[in-house]
Tab-separated table of C-alpha atoms in Angstrom:
chain	number	residue	atom	x	y	z
A	1	MET	CA	14.265	-74.702	38.583
A	2	THR	CA	15.381	-74.309	34.989
A	3	PHE	CA	15.916	-71.070	33.130
A	4	GLU	CA	13.797	-72.513	30.311
A	5	ASP	CA	10.757	-71.893	32.518
A	6	ILE	CA	11.617	-68.191	32.468
A	7	TRP	CA	12.351	-67.873	28.758
A	8	ARG	CA	9.032	-69.453	27.782
A	9	VAL	CA	7.314	-66.130	28.492
A	10	PRO	CA	9.299	-63.891	26.103
A	11	ASP	CA	9.627	-66.804	23.660
A	12	ALA	CA	5.835	-66.943	23.392
A	13	ALA	CA	5.627	-63.194	22.754
A	14	HIS	CA	8.323	-63.491	20.108
A	15	SER	CA	6.557	-66.429	18.453
A	16	ASP	CA	3.329	-64.403	18.359
A	17	GLY	CA	5.142	-61.667	16.439
A	18	ARG	CA	5.045	-59.062	19.190
A	19	PHE	CA	8.733	-58.300	18.625
A	20	PRO	CA	11.399	-59.589	16.216
A	21	GLY	CA	13.663	-60.699	19.041
A	22	TYR	CA	14.909	-60.127	22.561
A	23	VAL	CA	17.812	-60.657	24.920
A	24	GLY	CA	17.243	-61.528	28.568
A	25	ALA	CA	19.676	-61.788	31.461
A	26	VAL	CA	18.672	-63.332	34.773
A	27	ARG	CA	20.458	-64.075	38.036
A	28	VAL	CA	18.693	-66.472	40.403
A	29	ARG	CA	20.477	-67.102	43.714
A	30	GLY	CA	23.855	-66.574	42.080
A	31	HIS	CA	23.154	-68.559	38.921
A	32	VAL	CA	23.293	-66.397	35.770
A	33	GLU	CA	22.049	-66.997	32.257
A	34	ILE	CA	21.871	-64.695	29.232
A	35	HIS	CA	19.453	-65.832	26.549
A	36	ALA	CA	18.811	-64.400	23.072
A	37	ALA	CA	16.084	-65.225	20.576
A	38	GLY	CA	15.015	-63.899	17.192
A	39	ARG	CA	16.570	-61.166	15.096
A	40	THR	CA	17.539	-57.531	15.497
A	41	ALA	CA	14.977	-56.383	12.895
A	42	VAL	CA	11.867	-57.673	11.148
A	43	GLU	CA	13.730	-58.528	7.941
A	44	ASP	CA	14.604	-62.198	7.567
A	45	ASP	CA	18.199	-61.372	6.654
A	46	SER	CA	18.808	-59.165	9.708
A	47	ALA	CA	21.407	-60.198	12.255
A	48	PRO	CA	20.407	-62.642	14.993
A	49	MET	CA	20.020	-61.356	18.520
A	50	GLY	CA	23.002	-62.061	20.749
A	51	ALA	CA	24.633	-61.150	24.029
A	52	SER	CA	26.425	-58.233	22.341
A	53	THR	CA	23.250	-56.716	20.845
A	54	GLN	CA	22.668	-53.144	22.009
A	55	PHE	CA	19.241	-51.710	22.815
A	56	ARG	CA	17.920	-48.239	23.538
A	57	ILE	CA	17.256	-48.885	27.216
A	58	ALA	CA	15.147	-45.745	27.733
A	59	SER	CA	14.081	-45.133	31.338
A	60	ILE	CA	16.132	-47.891	32.911
A	61	THR	CA	18.817	-45.248	32.444
A	62	LYS	CA	17.271	-43.471	35.446
A	63	PRO	CA	18.588	-45.840	38.169
A	64	MET	CA	22.075	-45.454	36.686
A	65	GLY	CA	21.654	-41.700	36.934
A	66	GLY	CA	20.501	-42.063	40.522
A	67	ALA	CA	23.567	-44.132	41.381
A	68	LEU	CA	25.816	-41.555	39.737
A	69	LEU	CA	24.308	-38.708	41.736
A	70	LEU	CA	24.506	-40.605	45.018
A	71	SER	CA	28.173	-41.425	44.420
A	72	LEU	CA	28.812	-37.696	44.025
A	73	VAL	CA	26.887	-37.019	47.240
A	74	GLU	CA	28.997	-39.631	49.055
A	75	ASP	CA	32.146	-37.761	48.023
A	76	GLY	CA	30.751	-34.381	49.048
A	77	LEU	CA	30.765	-33.002	45.508
A	78	ILE	CA	27.080	-32.084	45.550
A	79	GLY	CA	24.283	-32.141	48.122
A	80	LEU	CA	20.737	-33.405	47.852
A	81	ASP	CA	19.377	-30.191	49.318
A	82	ASP	CA	21.528	-27.869	47.213
A	83	GLU	CA	19.462	-25.358	45.255
A	84	VAL	CA	19.861	-26.000	41.538
A	85	ALA	CA	19.639	-22.307	40.632
A	86	GLN	CA	23.256	-21.774	41.700
A	87	TRP	CA	24.292	-23.749	38.609
A	88	ALA	CA	21.203	-23.291	36.447
A	89	PRO	CA	19.918	-19.720	36.788
A	90	GLU	CA	17.339	-20.588	34.135
A	91	LEU	CA	15.536	-22.499	36.916
A	92	ALA	CA	15.858	-19.788	39.564
A	93	SER	CA	12.444	-18.109	39.500
A	94	PRO	CA	9.745	-20.454	38.238
A	95	ARG	CA	6.081	-19.576	38.321
A	96	VAL	CA	3.454	-22.123	39.384
A	97	LEU	CA	0.144	-22.761	37.637
A	98	ARG	CA	-2.957	-22.024	39.698
A	99	ASP	CA	-4.683	-24.827	37.804
A	100	PRO	CA	-2.609	-27.647	36.243
A	101	ASP	CA	-4.917	-27.582	33.218
A	102	GLY	CA	-5.275	-23.810	33.091
A	103	PRO	CA	-3.708	-21.113	30.912
A	104	LEU	CA	0.049	-20.636	31.182
A	105	GLU	CA	-0.372	-16.999	32.198
A	106	ASP	CA	-2.433	-17.788	35.316
A	107	THR	CA	0.369	-18.398	37.812
A	108	VAL	CA	1.648	-17.604	41.285
A	109	ALA	CA	5.201	-17.339	42.583
A	110	ALA	CA	7.041	-20.442	43.778
A	111	VAL	CA	7.259	-20.522	47.574
A	112	ARG	CA	10.593	-22.380	47.647
A	113	ARG	CA	13.602	-23.054	45.429
A	114	VAL	CA	14.007	-26.278	43.462
A	115	THR	CA	16.689	-28.571	44.920
A	116	VAL	CA	18.679	-31.540	43.677
A	117	ARG	CA	16.437	-33.763	45.807
A	118	HIS	CA	13.359	-32.432	44.006
A	119	LEU	CA	14.896	-33.428	40.680
A	120	MET	CA	15.840	-36.915	41.896
A	121	THR	CA	12.425	-37.605	43.398
A	122	LEU	CA	10.570	-36.120	40.386
A	123	THR	CA	8.892	-33.596	42.678
A	124	SER	CA	10.241	-30.353	41.181
A	125	GLY	CA	6.961	-29.417	39.493
A	126	TRP	CA	8.295	-29.895	35.967
A	127	GLY	CA	7.176	-33.076	34.244
A	128	VAL	CA	4.793	-34.963	32.014
A	129	GLY	CA	1.013	-34.859	32.272
A	130	LEU	CA	-1.298	-37.503	30.854
A	131	LYS	CA	-3.944	-35.348	29.185
A	132	PRO	CA	-3.807	-32.518	26.654
A	133	ASN	CA	-3.698	-29.063	28.204
A	134	PRO	CA	-1.934	-25.746	27.551
A	135	LEU	CA	1.235	-26.846	29.364
A	136	GLN	CA	1.520	-30.089	27.414
A	137	ARG	CA	1.023	-28.232	24.138
A	138	ALA	CA	3.707	-25.728	25.124
A	139	MET	CA	6.147	-28.524	25.996
A	140	ILE	CA	5.578	-30.118	22.592
A	141	GLU	CA	5.919	-26.807	20.750
A	142	ARG	CA	9.171	-25.980	22.549
A	143	GLY	CA	10.679	-29.417	21.974
A	144	VAL	CA	10.905	-30.469	25.633
A	145	PHE	CA	8.124	-33.065	25.734
A	146	PRO	CA	9.570	-36.588	26.108
A	147	SER	CA	10.414	-38.352	22.872
A	148	ALA	CA	11.707	-41.851	22.184
A	149	MET	CA	14.354	-40.201	20.025
A	150	GLY	CA	15.560	-37.794	22.704
A	151	HIS	CA	15.806	-34.057	22.113
A	152	ASP	CA	17.364	-32.174	19.217
A	153	CYS	CA	18.180	-29.081	21.265
A	154	THR	CA	21.346	-28.503	23.271
A	155	GLY	CA	21.433	-28.803	27.038
A	156	ASP	CA	21.528	-25.027	27.469
A	157	GLU	CA	18.520	-24.668	25.184
A	158	PHE	CA	16.653	-27.359	27.109
A	159	LEU	CA	17.280	-25.568	30.409
A	160	GLU	CA	16.127	-22.247	28.963
A	161	ARG	CA	12.981	-23.731	27.437
A	162	VAL	CA	11.956	-25.701	30.525
A	163	GLY	CA	12.796	-22.784	32.812
A	164	SER	CA	10.439	-20.560	30.835
A	165	LEU	CA	7.514	-22.902	31.548
A	166	PRO	CA	5.455	-22.826	34.752
A	167	LEU	CA	5.492	-25.610	37.320
A	168	VAL	CA	2.426	-27.812	37.756
A	169	PHE	CA	2.672	-27.579	41.546
A	170	GLN	CA	4.834	-25.940	44.180
A	171	PRO	CA	8.279	-27.586	44.418
A	172	GLY	CA	8.066	-30.651	46.640
A	173	GLU	CA	4.261	-30.813	46.700
A	174	GLY	CA	3.540	-33.362	43.963
A	175	TRP	CA	5.048	-35.892	41.557
A	176	ARG	CA	5.528	-35.601	37.798
A	177	TYR	CA	7.464	-38.011	35.618
A	178	GLU	CA	10.494	-37.560	33.367
A	179	THR	CA	11.599	-33.929	32.939
A	180	SER	CA	13.347	-33.580	36.298
A	181	PHE	CA	15.850	-36.312	35.411
A	182	ASN	CA	16.721	-34.518	32.182
A	183	LEU	CA	17.394	-31.414	34.251
A	184	LEU	CA	19.400	-33.419	36.799
A	185	GLY	CA	22.072	-34.408	34.295
A	186	LEU	CA	22.420	-30.837	33.031
A	187	VAL	CA	22.753	-29.510	36.578
A	188	LEU	CA	25.451	-32.101	37.305
A	189	GLU	CA	27.378	-31.071	34.206
A	190	ARG	CA	27.422	-27.440	35.300
A	191	ALA	CA	28.153	-28.233	38.936
A	192	LEU	CA	31.078	-30.556	38.143
A	193	GLY	CA	32.274	-28.993	34.896
A	194	ARG	CA	32.227	-32.357	33.117
A	195	SER	CA	29.831	-34.162	30.799
A	196	VAL	CA	27.347	-36.713	32.069
A	197	GLY	CA	29.038	-39.310	29.875
A	198	GLU	CA	32.406	-38.652	31.497
A	199	LEU	CA	30.953	-38.799	35.002
A	200	LEU	CA	29.086	-42.042	34.294
A	201	ALA	CA	32.173	-43.630	32.754
A	202	GLU	CA	34.308	-42.683	35.749
A	203	ARG	CA	31.895	-43.587	38.546
A	204	VAL	CA	29.549	-46.277	37.220
A	205	LEU	CA	30.323	-47.778	33.826
A	206	GLY	CA	34.093	-47.991	34.166
A	207	PRO	CA	34.263	-49.499	37.663
A	208	LEU	CA	31.679	-52.123	36.682
A	209	GLY	CA	33.243	-52.956	33.317
A	210	MET	CA	30.118	-51.885	31.403
A	211	ALA	CA	31.930	-51.342	28.114
A	212	ASP	CA	28.784	-51.744	25.986
A	213	THR	CA	26.837	-48.909	27.634
A	214	ALA	CA	27.013	-45.396	26.175
A	215	PHE	CA	25.029	-42.471	24.786
A	216	VAL	CA	25.930	-43.478	21.217
A	217	GLY	CA	25.286	-46.971	19.885
A	218	ASP	CA	27.285	-49.108	17.496
A	219	PRO	CA	25.184	-49.446	14.302
A	220	ALA	CA	26.702	-52.878	13.703
A	221	ARG	CA	25.237	-54.128	17.006
A	222	LEU	CA	22.226	-51.876	17.673
A	223	ALA	CA	18.802	-53.486	17.275
A	224	ALA	CA	16.157	-51.667	15.255
A	225	ALA	CA	13.400	-49.979	17.294
A	226	TYR	CA	9.684	-50.367	16.589
A	227	THR	CA	6.308	-48.987	17.667
A	228	PRO	CA	3.248	-51.270	17.520
A	229	LYS	CA	0.535	-50.149	15.089
A	230	ARG	CA	-2.662	-51.816	13.887
A	231	ALA	CA	-0.915	-53.035	10.759
A	232	GLY	CA	2.057	-54.376	12.698
A	233	LEU	CA	5.370	-52.977	13.848
A	234	GLU	CA	6.389	-49.569	12.506
A	235	LEU	CA	10.104	-48.762	12.357
A	236	THR	CA	10.963	-45.966	14.791
A	237	ASP	CA	14.735	-45.938	14.525
A	238	PRO	CA	17.044	-48.099	12.372
A	239	PRO	CA	20.411	-49.331	13.670
A	240	ASP	CA	22.207	-46.481	11.877
A	241	GLY	CA	19.642	-43.882	12.916
A	242	ARG	CA	19.257	-41.421	15.763
A	243	TYR	CA	20.987	-43.510	18.436
A	244	ALA	CA	24.039	-44.091	16.277
A	245	ARG	CA	24.808	-40.350	16.498
A	246	PRO	CA	25.629	-38.083	19.454
A	247	PRO	CA	22.456	-36.655	21.041
A	248	GLY	CA	21.641	-32.978	21.422
A	249	PHE	CA	22.637	-33.509	25.046
A	250	GLU	CA	23.374	-36.552	27.201
A	251	HIS	CA	20.419	-37.069	29.498
A	252	LEU	CA	19.888	-39.293	32.495
A	253	SER	CA	16.184	-39.755	31.925
A	254	GLY	CA	16.562	-42.315	29.169
A	255	GLY	CA	19.432	-41.676	26.800
A	256	LEU	CA	21.650	-44.748	27.113
A	257	VAL	CA	22.122	-47.775	24.897
A	258	SER	CA	23.267	-50.980	26.566
A	259	THR	CA	23.276	-54.769	26.483
A	260	ALA	CA	21.382	-57.188	28.702
A	261	GLY	CA	24.642	-58.276	30.311
A	262	ASP	CA	25.662	-54.726	31.160
A	263	VAL	CA	22.259	-53.924	32.648
A	264	LEU	CA	22.422	-57.116	34.720
A	265	ARG	CA	25.888	-56.091	35.879
A	266	PHE	CA	24.654	-52.705	37.101
A	267	TYR	CA	21.583	-53.981	38.931
A	268	SER	CA	23.599	-56.805	40.495
A	269	ALA	CA	26.269	-54.360	41.682
A	270	ILE	CA	23.668	-52.235	43.453
A	271	ALA	CA	21.971	-55.304	44.925
A	272	ASP	CA	25.303	-56.631	46.211
A	273	GLY	CA	26.470	-53.319	47.688
A	274	GLU	CA	29.410	-53.220	45.303
A	275	LEU	CA	28.932	-49.732	43.883
A	276	LEU	CA	27.421	-47.585	46.661
A	277	GLY	CA	27.620	-47.434	50.426
A	278	ASP	CA	24.785	-48.883	52.477
A	279	ALA	CA	23.098	-45.526	53.123
A	280	SER	CA	23.195	-44.540	49.465
A	281	ARG	CA	21.936	-47.920	48.326
A	282	ALA	CA	19.046	-47.650	50.787
A	283	ALA	CA	18.257	-44.141	49.546
A	284	LEU	CA	18.190	-45.316	45.933
A	285	THR	CA	16.014	-48.372	46.547
A	286	SER	CA	13.529	-47.329	49.246
A	287	ASN	CA	10.647	-44.867	49.400
A	288	ALA	CA	11.681	-41.218	49.094
A	289	LEU	CA	8.210	-39.683	48.720
A	290	THR	CA	5.897	-38.073	51.239
A	291	PRO	CA	2.267	-39.261	51.283
A	292	GLN	CA	1.252	-36.047	49.502
A	293	GLN	CA	3.800	-36.557	46.744
A	294	ARG	CA	2.919	-40.224	46.290
A	295	ALA	CA	-0.811	-39.507	46.137
A	296	SER	CA	-0.341	-37.272	43.097
A	297	ALA	CA	1.554	-39.883	41.041
A	298	PRO	CA	-0.451	-41.368	38.144
A	299	GLU	CA	-1.074	-45.103	38.450
A	300	VAL	CA	0.356	-45.674	34.973
A	301	PHE	CA	3.764	-44.778	36.434
A	302	LEU	CA	3.475	-45.910	40.060
A	303	ALA	CA	1.075	-48.818	40.510
A	304	PRO	CA	-0.693	-49.389	43.842
A	305	GLY	CA	1.824	-50.553	46.425
A	306	SER	CA	4.775	-49.036	44.607
A	307	THR	CA	6.623	-45.775	45.102
A	308	TRP	CA	9.785	-43.936	44.024
A	309	GLY	CA	13.256	-43.888	45.581
A	310	LEU	CA	16.147	-41.633	44.614
A	311	GLY	CA	16.168	-42.878	41.045
A	312	THR	CA	14.084	-46.047	40.745
A	313	GLY	CA	10.700	-47.580	41.417
A	314	VAL	CA	10.196	-49.511	44.656
A	315	VAL	CA	7.629	-52.088	45.819
A	316	GLU	CA	7.232	-51.222	49.482
A	317	ALA	CA	5.846	-54.545	50.736
A	318	THR	CA	8.655	-56.668	49.310
A	319	GLY	CA	11.603	-54.302	48.905
A	320	ALA	CA	11.806	-55.185	45.213
A	321	TRP	CA	13.035	-52.345	43.026
A	322	GLY	CA	13.686	-51.558	39.405
A	323	TRP	CA	12.175	-49.810	36.430
A	324	SER	CA	11.043	-50.245	32.839
A	325	GLY	CA	11.695	-48.264	29.684
A	326	GLY	CA	9.140	-47.175	27.130
A	327	SER	CA	11.267	-48.673	24.359
A	328	GLY	CA	10.426	-52.185	25.614
A	329	THR	CA	12.988	-52.758	28.353
A	330	THR	CA	12.734	-53.796	31.992
A	331	ALA	CA	15.032	-54.615	34.916
A	332	ALA	CA	14.283	-55.458	38.536
A	333	VAL	CA	15.816	-56.811	41.725
A	334	ASP	CA	13.906	-58.838	44.321
A	335	PRO	CA	16.071	-59.137	47.457
A	336	ARG	CA	13.715	-61.660	49.085
A	337	LEU	CA	14.151	-64.125	46.236
A	338	ASP	CA	17.744	-63.112	45.467
A	339	THR	CA	16.920	-62.426	41.822
A	340	VAL	CA	17.995	-59.876	39.240
A	341	ALA	CA	15.987	-59.919	36.015
A	342	VAL	CA	16.555	-58.019	32.761
A	343	LEU	CA	14.583	-58.229	29.516
A	344	LEU	CA	15.408	-56.047	26.509
A	345	THR	CA	13.136	-55.951	23.454
A	346	GLN	CA	12.731	-53.460	20.620
A	347	ARG	CA	8.928	-53.099	20.833
A	348	ALA	CA	7.829	-49.820	22.424
A	349	MET	CA	5.386	-50.178	25.307
A	350	ALA	CA	2.037	-48.915	24.039
A	351	GLY	CA	-0.430	-50.267	26.592
A	352	PRO	CA	-1.194	-52.842	29.301
A	353	ASP	CA	-0.548	-55.728	26.906
A	354	ASP	CA	3.098	-54.672	26.788
A	355	SER	CA	3.552	-54.964	30.558
A	356	PRO	CA	6.744	-56.790	31.597
A	357	GLN	CA	5.011	-58.243	34.655
A	358	PRO	CA	4.548	-61.771	33.191
A	359	PHE	CA	8.324	-61.971	32.727
A	360	HIS	CA	9.014	-60.903	36.302
A	361	ASP	CA	6.344	-63.313	37.562
A	362	ALA	CA	8.097	-66.142	35.709
A	363	VAL	CA	11.406	-65.225	37.342
A	364	ALA	CA	9.762	-65.208	40.782
A	365	SER	CA	8.099	-68.579	40.153
A	366	ALA	CA	11.356	-70.128	39.019
A	367	ALA	CA	13.229	-68.741	42.021
A	368	ALA	CA	10.643	-70.171	44.400
A	369	LEU	CA	11.534	-73.657	43.173
A	370	VAL	CA	15.223	-73.369	44.043
């Protein structure tokens, strides 16, 4: 096995002009390589990609948030079945839509309170739908619909705005992506009296030496971000743009910037049992959904054979786990093959052609030859 066999996949995408550059980090049976190609922006005079290049890692922030929460549970500072309303009264009395696509006024009372577990498993009833309807329009109008650039409002404003919206289903009776993890970080801040950034630094980033991971990027090292359009790549955020400034609030759904090496460090630490106890690691990386909850998850988020743990996607048949970010990032662990694979690009995922699966397949094929 040679790592060159792995890098041929992203190298081909880079050569085809799909993205200006990338940085990958792979561990195969203890052997590690970090590989960079291309530049941090489309301009010919932009800086070359390197191991220190930062990326907006988007939703691969979520497993880090899951690990943070589980470390707090281990120390008895919060409980999975704690009701979130004790810290966030804005979420105390939600209404529930009779019809997910119906008018916002046609609701019934919630039959149970939302818990920390509901937020971690994305089963609270708040979240992102895939087709236009009154709830989606209201989320956009109120500034709480997911955005690659985060949210401009404060955390308190986000809680108030989301709390004023109805749930799509009764708490614990379905699965909806994204919003619950935004709420999770805000609940933690109120419960612990400290910012998410401080808690992450103390319990995850600091112990693992992840000095390049933060909620604010370094414009001298941050790659430009792009969205694919018919005419080519459209600039979404320059290195000195939105992610070079403090966000409206620090959120665990997708707010971090990081490097390929730091992401590899985190996923390796979980895989090796370095950061969490065995029970917490199992909770993070194994199925946490009931059949009813799993059945309601859109295939675009959870493909057949996959499910959701307490903060990350899981492939049930193999035990592989990990997640991808809409900004063009992906990270996964396969315990059978003893691999950890990270690929960071600056091309937003806009459809099936942007799937990271060919990269992960290349890692698996290379590992099989060892």
